[in-house]
CSV table of C-alpha atoms in Angstrom, one decimal:
chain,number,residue,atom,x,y,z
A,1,UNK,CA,5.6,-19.2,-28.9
A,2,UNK,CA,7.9,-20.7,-31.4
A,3,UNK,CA,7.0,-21.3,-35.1
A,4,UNK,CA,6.2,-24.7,-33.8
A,5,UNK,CA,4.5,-24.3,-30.9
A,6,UNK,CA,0.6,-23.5,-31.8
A,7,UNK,CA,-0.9,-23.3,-28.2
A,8,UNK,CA,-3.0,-20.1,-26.9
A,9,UNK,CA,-5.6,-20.0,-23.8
A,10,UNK,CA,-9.0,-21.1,-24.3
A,11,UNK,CA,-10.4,-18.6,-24.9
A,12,UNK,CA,-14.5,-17.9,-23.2
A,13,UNK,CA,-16.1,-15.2,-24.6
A,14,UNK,CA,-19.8,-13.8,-24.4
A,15,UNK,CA,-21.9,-11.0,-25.7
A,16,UNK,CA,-24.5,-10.5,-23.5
A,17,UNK,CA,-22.0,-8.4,-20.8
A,18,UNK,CA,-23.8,-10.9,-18.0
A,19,UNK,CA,-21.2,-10.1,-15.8
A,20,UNK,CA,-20.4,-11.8,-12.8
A,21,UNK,CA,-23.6,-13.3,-13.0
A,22,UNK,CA,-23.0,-15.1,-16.3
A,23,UNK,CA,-19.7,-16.2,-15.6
A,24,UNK,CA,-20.4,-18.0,-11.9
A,25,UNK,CA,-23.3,-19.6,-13.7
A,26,UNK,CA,-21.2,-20.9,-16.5
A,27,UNK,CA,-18.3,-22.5,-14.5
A,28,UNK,CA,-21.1,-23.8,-11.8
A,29,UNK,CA,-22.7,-25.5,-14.9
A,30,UNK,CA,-19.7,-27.4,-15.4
A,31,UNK,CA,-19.3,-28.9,-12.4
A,32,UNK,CA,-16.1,-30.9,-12.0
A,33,UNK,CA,-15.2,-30.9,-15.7
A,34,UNK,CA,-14.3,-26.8,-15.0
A,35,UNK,CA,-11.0,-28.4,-13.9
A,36,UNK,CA,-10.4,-30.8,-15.8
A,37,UNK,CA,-10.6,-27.9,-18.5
A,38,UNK,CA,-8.1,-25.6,-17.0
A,39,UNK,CA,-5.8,-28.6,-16.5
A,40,UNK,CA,-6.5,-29.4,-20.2
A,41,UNK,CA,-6.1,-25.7,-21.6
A,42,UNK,CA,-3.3,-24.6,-19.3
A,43,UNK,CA,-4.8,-21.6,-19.3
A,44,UNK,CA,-8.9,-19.5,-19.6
A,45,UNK,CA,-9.4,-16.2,-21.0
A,46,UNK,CA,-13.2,-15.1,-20.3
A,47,UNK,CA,-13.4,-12.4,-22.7
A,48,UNK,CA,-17.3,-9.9,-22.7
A,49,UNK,CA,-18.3,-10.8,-19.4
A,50,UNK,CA,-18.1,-7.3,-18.1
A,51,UNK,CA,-16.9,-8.1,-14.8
A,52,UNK,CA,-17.2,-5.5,-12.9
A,53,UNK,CA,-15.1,-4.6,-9.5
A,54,UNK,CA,-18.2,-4.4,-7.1
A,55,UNK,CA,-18.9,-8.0,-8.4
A,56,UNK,CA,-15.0,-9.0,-8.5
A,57,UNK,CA,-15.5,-11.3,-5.9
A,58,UNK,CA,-18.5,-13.4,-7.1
A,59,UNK,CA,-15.9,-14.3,-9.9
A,60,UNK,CA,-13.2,-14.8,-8.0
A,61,UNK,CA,-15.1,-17.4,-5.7
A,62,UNK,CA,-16.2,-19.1,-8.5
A,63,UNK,CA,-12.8,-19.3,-10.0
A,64,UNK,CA,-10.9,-19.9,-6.9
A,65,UNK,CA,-12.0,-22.3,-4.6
A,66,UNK,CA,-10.2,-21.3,-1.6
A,67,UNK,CA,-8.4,-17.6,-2.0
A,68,UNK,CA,-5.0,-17.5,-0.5
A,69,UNK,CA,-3.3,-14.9,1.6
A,70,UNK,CA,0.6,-14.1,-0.4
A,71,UNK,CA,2.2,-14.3,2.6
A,72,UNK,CA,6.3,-15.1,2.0
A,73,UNK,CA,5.6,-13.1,-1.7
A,74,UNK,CA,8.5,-11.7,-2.5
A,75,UNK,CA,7.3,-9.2,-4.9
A,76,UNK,CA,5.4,-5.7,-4.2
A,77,UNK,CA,1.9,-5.9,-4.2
A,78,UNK,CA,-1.1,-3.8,-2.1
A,79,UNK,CA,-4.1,-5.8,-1.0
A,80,UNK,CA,-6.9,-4.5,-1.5
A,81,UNK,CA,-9.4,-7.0,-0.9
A,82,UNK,CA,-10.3,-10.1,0.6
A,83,UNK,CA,-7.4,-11.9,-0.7
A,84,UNK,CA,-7.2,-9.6,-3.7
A,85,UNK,CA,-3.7,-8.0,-4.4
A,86,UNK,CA,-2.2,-5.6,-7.0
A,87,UNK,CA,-0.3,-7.1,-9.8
A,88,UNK,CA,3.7,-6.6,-9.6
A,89,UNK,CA,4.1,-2.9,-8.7
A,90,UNK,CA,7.0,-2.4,-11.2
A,91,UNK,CA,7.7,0.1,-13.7
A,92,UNK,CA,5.8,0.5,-16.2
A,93,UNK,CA,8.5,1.2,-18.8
A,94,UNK,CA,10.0,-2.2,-17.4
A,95,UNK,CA,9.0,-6.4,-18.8
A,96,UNK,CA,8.6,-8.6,-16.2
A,97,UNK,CA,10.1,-11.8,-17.1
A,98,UNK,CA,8.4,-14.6,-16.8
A,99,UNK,CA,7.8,-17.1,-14.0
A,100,UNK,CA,5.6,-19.4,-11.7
A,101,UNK,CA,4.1,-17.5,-8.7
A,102,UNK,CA,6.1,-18.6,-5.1
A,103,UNK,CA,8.0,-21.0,-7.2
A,104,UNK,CA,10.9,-20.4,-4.7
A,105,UNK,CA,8.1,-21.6,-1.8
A,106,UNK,CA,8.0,-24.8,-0.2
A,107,UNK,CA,4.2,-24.3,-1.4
A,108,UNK,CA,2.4,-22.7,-4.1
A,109,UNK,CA,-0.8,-21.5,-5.5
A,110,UNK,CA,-2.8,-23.9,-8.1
A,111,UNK,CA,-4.2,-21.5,-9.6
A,112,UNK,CA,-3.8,-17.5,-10.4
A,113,UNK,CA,-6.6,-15.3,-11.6
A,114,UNK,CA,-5.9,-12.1,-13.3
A,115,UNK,CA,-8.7,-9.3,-13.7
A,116,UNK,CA,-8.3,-5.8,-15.9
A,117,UNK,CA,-10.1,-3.3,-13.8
A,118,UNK,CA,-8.3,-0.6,-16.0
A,119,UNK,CA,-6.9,-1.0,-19.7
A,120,UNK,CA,-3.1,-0.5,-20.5
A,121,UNK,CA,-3.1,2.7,-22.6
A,122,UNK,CA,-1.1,0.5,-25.3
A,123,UNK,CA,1.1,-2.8,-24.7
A,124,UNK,CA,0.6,-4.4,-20.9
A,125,UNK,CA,-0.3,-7.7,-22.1
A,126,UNK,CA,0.4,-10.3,-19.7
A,127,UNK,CA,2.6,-12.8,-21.8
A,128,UNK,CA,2.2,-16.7,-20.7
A,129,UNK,CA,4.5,-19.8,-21.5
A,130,UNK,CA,4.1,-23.8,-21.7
A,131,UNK,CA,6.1,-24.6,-18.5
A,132,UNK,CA,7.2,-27.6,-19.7
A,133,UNK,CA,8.3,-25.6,-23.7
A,134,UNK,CA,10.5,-23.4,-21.8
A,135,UNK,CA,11.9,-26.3,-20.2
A,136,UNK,CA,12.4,-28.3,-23.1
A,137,UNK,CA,14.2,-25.0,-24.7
A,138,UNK,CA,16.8,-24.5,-22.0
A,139,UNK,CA,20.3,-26.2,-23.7
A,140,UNK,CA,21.0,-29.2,-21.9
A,141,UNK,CA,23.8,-27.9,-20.4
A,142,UNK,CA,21.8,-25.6,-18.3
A,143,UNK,CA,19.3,-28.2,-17.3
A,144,UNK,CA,21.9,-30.2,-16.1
A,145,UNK,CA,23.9,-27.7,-13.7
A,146,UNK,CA,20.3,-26.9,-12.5
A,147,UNK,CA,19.7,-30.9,-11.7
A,148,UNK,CA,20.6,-30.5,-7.8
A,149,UNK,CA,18.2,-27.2,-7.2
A,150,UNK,CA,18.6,-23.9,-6.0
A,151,UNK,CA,19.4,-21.7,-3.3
A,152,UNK,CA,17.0,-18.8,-2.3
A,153,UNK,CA,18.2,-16.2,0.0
A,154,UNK,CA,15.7,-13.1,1.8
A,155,UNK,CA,17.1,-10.5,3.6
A,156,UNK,CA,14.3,-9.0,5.0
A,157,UNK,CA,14.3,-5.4,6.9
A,158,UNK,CA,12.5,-4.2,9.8
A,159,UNK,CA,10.4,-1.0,7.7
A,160,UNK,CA,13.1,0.8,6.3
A,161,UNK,CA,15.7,-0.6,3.5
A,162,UNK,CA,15.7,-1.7,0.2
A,163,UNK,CA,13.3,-4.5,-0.8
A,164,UNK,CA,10.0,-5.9,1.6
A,165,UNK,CA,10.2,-5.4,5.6
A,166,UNK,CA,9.4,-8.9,6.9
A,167,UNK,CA,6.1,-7.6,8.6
A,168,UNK,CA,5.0,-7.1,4.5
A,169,UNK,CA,6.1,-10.3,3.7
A,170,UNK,CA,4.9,-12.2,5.9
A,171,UNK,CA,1.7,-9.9,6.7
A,172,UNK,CA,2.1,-9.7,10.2
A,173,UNK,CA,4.0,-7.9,13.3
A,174,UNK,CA,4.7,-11.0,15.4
A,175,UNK,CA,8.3,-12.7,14.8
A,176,UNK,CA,6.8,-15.6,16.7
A,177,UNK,CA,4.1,-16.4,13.5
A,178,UNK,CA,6.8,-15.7,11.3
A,179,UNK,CA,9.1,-18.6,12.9
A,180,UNK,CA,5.8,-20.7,12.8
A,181,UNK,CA,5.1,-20.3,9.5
A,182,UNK,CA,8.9,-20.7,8.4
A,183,UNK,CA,9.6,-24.1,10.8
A,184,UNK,CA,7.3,-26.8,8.3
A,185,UNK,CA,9.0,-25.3,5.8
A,186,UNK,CA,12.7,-26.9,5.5
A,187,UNK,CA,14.0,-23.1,5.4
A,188,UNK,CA,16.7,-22.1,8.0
A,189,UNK,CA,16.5,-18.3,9.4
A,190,UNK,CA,18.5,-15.7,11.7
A,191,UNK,CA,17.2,-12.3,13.6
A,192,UNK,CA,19.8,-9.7,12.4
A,193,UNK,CA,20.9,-7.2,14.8
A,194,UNK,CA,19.3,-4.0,12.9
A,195,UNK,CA,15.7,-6.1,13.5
A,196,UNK,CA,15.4,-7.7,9.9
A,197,UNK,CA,16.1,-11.3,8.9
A,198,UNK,CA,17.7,-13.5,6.6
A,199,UNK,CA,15.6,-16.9,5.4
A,200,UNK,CA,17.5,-19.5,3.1
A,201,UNK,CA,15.9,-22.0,1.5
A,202,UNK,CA,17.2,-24.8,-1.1
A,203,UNK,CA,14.2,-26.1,-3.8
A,204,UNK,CA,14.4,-27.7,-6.9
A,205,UNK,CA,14.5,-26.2,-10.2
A,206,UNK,CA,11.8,-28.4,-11.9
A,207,UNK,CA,8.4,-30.0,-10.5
A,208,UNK,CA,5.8,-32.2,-12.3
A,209,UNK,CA,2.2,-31.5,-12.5
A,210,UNK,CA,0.0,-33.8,-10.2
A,211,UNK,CA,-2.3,-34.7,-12.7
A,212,UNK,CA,-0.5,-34.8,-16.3
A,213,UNK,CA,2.9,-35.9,-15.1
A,214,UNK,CA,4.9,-33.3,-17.1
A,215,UNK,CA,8.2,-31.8,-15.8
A,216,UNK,CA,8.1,-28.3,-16.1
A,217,UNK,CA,10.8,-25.7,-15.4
A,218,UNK,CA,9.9,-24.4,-12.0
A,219,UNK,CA,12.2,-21.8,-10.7
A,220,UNK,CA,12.5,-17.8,-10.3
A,221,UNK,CA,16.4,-17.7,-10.5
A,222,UNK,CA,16.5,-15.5,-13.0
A,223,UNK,CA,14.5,-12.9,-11.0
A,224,UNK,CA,16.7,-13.4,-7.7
A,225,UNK,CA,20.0,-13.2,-9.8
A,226,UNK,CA,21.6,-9.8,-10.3
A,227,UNK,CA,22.0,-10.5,-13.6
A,228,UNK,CA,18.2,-10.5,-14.2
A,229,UNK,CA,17.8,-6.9,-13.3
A,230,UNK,CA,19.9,-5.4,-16.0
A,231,UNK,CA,23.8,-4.6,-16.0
A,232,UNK,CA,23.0,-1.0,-15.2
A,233,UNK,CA,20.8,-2.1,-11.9
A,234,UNK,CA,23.2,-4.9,-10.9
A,235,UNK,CA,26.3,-2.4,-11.1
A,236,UNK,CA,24.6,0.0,-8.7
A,237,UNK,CA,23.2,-2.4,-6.3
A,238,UNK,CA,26.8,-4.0,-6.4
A,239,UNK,CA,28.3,-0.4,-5.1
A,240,UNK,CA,25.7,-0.4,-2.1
A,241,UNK,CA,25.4,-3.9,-0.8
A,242,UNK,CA,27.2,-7.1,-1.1
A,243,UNK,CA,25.6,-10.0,-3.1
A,244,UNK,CA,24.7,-11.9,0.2
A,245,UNK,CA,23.1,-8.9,1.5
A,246,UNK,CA,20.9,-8.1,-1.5
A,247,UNK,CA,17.1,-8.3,-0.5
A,248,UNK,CA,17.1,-11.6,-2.6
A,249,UNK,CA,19.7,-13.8,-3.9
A,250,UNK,CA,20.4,-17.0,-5.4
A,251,UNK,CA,22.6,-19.6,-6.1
A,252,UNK,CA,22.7,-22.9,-7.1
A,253,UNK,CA,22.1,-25.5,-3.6
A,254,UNK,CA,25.7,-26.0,-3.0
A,255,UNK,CA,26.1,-22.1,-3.1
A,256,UNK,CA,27.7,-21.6,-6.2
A,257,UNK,CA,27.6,-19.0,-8.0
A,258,UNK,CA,25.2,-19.6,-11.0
A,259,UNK,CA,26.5,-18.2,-14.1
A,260,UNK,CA,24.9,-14.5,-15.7
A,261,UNK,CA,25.1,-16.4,-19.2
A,262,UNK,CA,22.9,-18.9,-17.9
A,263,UNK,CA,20.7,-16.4,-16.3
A,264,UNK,CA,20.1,-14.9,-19.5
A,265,UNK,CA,18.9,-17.6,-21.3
A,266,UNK,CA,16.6,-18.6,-19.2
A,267,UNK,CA,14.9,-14.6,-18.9
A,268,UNK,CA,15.0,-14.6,-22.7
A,269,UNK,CA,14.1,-18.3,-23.7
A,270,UNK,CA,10.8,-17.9,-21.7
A,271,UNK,CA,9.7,-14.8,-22.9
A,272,UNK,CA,10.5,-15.5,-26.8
A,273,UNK,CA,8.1,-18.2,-26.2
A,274,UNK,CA,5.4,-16.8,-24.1
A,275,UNK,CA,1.9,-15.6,-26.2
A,276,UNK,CA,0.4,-12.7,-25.1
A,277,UNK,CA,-3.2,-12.3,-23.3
A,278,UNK,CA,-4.1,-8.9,-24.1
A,279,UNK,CA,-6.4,-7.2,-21.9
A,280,UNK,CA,-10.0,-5.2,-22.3
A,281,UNK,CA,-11.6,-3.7,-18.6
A,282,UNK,CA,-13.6,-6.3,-17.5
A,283,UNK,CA,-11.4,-9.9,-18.7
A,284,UNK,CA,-10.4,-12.3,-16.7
A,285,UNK,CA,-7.6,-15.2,-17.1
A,286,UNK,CA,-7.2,-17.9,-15.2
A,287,UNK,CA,-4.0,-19.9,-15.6
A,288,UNK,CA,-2.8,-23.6,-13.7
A,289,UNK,CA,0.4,-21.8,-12.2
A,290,UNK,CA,2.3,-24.9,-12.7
A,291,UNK,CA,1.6,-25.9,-16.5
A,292,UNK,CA,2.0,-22.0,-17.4
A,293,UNK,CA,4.4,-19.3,-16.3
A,294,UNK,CA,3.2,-15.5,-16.6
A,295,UNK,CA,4.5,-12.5,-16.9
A,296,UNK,CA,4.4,-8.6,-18.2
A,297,UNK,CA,5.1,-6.6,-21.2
A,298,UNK,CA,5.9,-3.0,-20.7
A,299,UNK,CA,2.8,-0.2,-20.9
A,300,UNK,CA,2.0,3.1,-21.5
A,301,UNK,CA,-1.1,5.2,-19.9
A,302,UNK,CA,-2.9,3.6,-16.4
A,303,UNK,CA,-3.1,-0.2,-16.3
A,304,UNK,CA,-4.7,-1.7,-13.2
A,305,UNK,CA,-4.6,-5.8,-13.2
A,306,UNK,CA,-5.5,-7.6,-10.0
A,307,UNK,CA,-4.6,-10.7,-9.1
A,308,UNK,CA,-5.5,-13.5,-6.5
A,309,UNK,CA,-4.6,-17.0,-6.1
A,310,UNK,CA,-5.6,-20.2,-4.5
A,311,UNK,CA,-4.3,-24.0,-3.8
């Protein structure tokens, strides 16, 4: 964070290595007041506990009330459990800048729950901001051209071609299901001839927490926008594929083009005041994934985080 920003997760840490044991007993004990903690903190770091991965779910279902499938997820993950998914699949040399998970969704998960099965050889913390700081640290001119919302666009193939096939998205073979799941939505959507599709949807740039009120920056244009990948990456994708035929997009609502400067800003603002959670086997964070917006710092070695999320 900033020089004047003190705030860190809470964090929960034992010495008895209870396990999953220890820690369903501890957030049981609590009762109701578990949630009015997280919503206070922002953000729980159970540190000791020793959470193994045969007990993983124990934790999970103590944690997360009601697990969620990532179906629409735009970024690579494998499941590999009951509502249990990999964490980004992306380079390891690579930050992943931060951001709310499914922000670009007409809904999202509460909550997110991280878990270190395997320690990062060195770096591969997972770096969290104050929402509403890295809204307040945006210049006012780009909270103003972001006022009217933004414009998501998927292109989606059929199993082969760049980016997620729709079937991984949207875990399933059926185009019917897909259609069902995308009509509540407010996102329009076409069949392409060569089997894949393209979904746009328009969703605002900000949203306020349901229980404090605060207004907090609430958008993953910076991930959608060529200009977040790099000038190196956005060069070569530019010689392949047209910008409306990327495997996501964005723009602003009326589908203008949303300036690179501002795309940088918001990629670097939010990372230069994100703290890092550094991670031991065994930890597990749990973050409100509207107060706080997570990330990834580069690693080196293995580094196997897990992640699973609920409404």
């Amino acid at each position: 964070m900033t020089d004047t920003q003190t705030w860190t997760p809470l964090e929960i840490e034992t010495e008895c290595e209870g396990g999953a044991e220890e820690l369903v007993e501890r957030v049981a004990g609590m009762g109701e007041e578990f949630g009015k903690l997280l919503v206070a903190e922002k953000g729980l770091v159970f540190r000791g506990f020793g959470v193994t991965p045969e007990d993983l779910d124990r934790a999970l279902d103590a944690l997360l009330p009601n697990r969620l499938a990532y179906v629409h997820g735009n970024s690579p993950r494998t499941k590999v459990g009951s509502n249990v998914y990999t964490s980004t699949e992306y380079p390891r040399e690579f930050t992943i800048s931060m951001h709310n998970e499914m922000s670009y969704a007409h809904a999202w998960p509460s909550r997110l729950a991280f878990y270190c099965q395997v320690q990062p050889g060195g770096g591969g913390a997972t770096p969290v901001v104050d929402a509403a700081v890295w809204y307040g640290s945006l210049d006012a001119e780009v909270r103003e051209a972001f006022a009217g919302g933004v414009r998501y666009v998927q292109n989606l193939h059929d199993g082969y071609g760049l980016g997620k096939s729709w079937q991984d998205t949207f875990e399933t073979t059926s185009r019917e299901e897909v259609e069902a799941f995308l009509g509540p939505t407010g996102a329009t959507w076409e069949w392409k001839a060569d089997g894949g599709i393209r979904v746009s949807s328009v969703r605002p740039a900000t949203t306020r927490h349901p229980v404090t009120g605060a207004e907090v920056w609430f958008n993953q244009s910076d991930q959608w926008h060529p200009a977040g990948l790099g000038d190196d990456t956005a060069a070569a994708l530019a010689q392949i594929l047209p910008e409306d035929e990327l495997p996501q997009s964005v723009t602003f609502a009326d589908g203008s083009p949303i300036p690179a400067e501002y795309v940088a800003q918001i990629r670097d603002r939010g990372l230069a005041n994100a703290v890092d959670v550094d991670w031991r086997a065994g930890d597990l964070l749990l973050i409100d994934n509207v107060l706080l917006a997570h990330g990834r710092r580069p690693f080196v070695g293995d580094r196997r985080v897990l992640v699973a999320m609920s409404d």
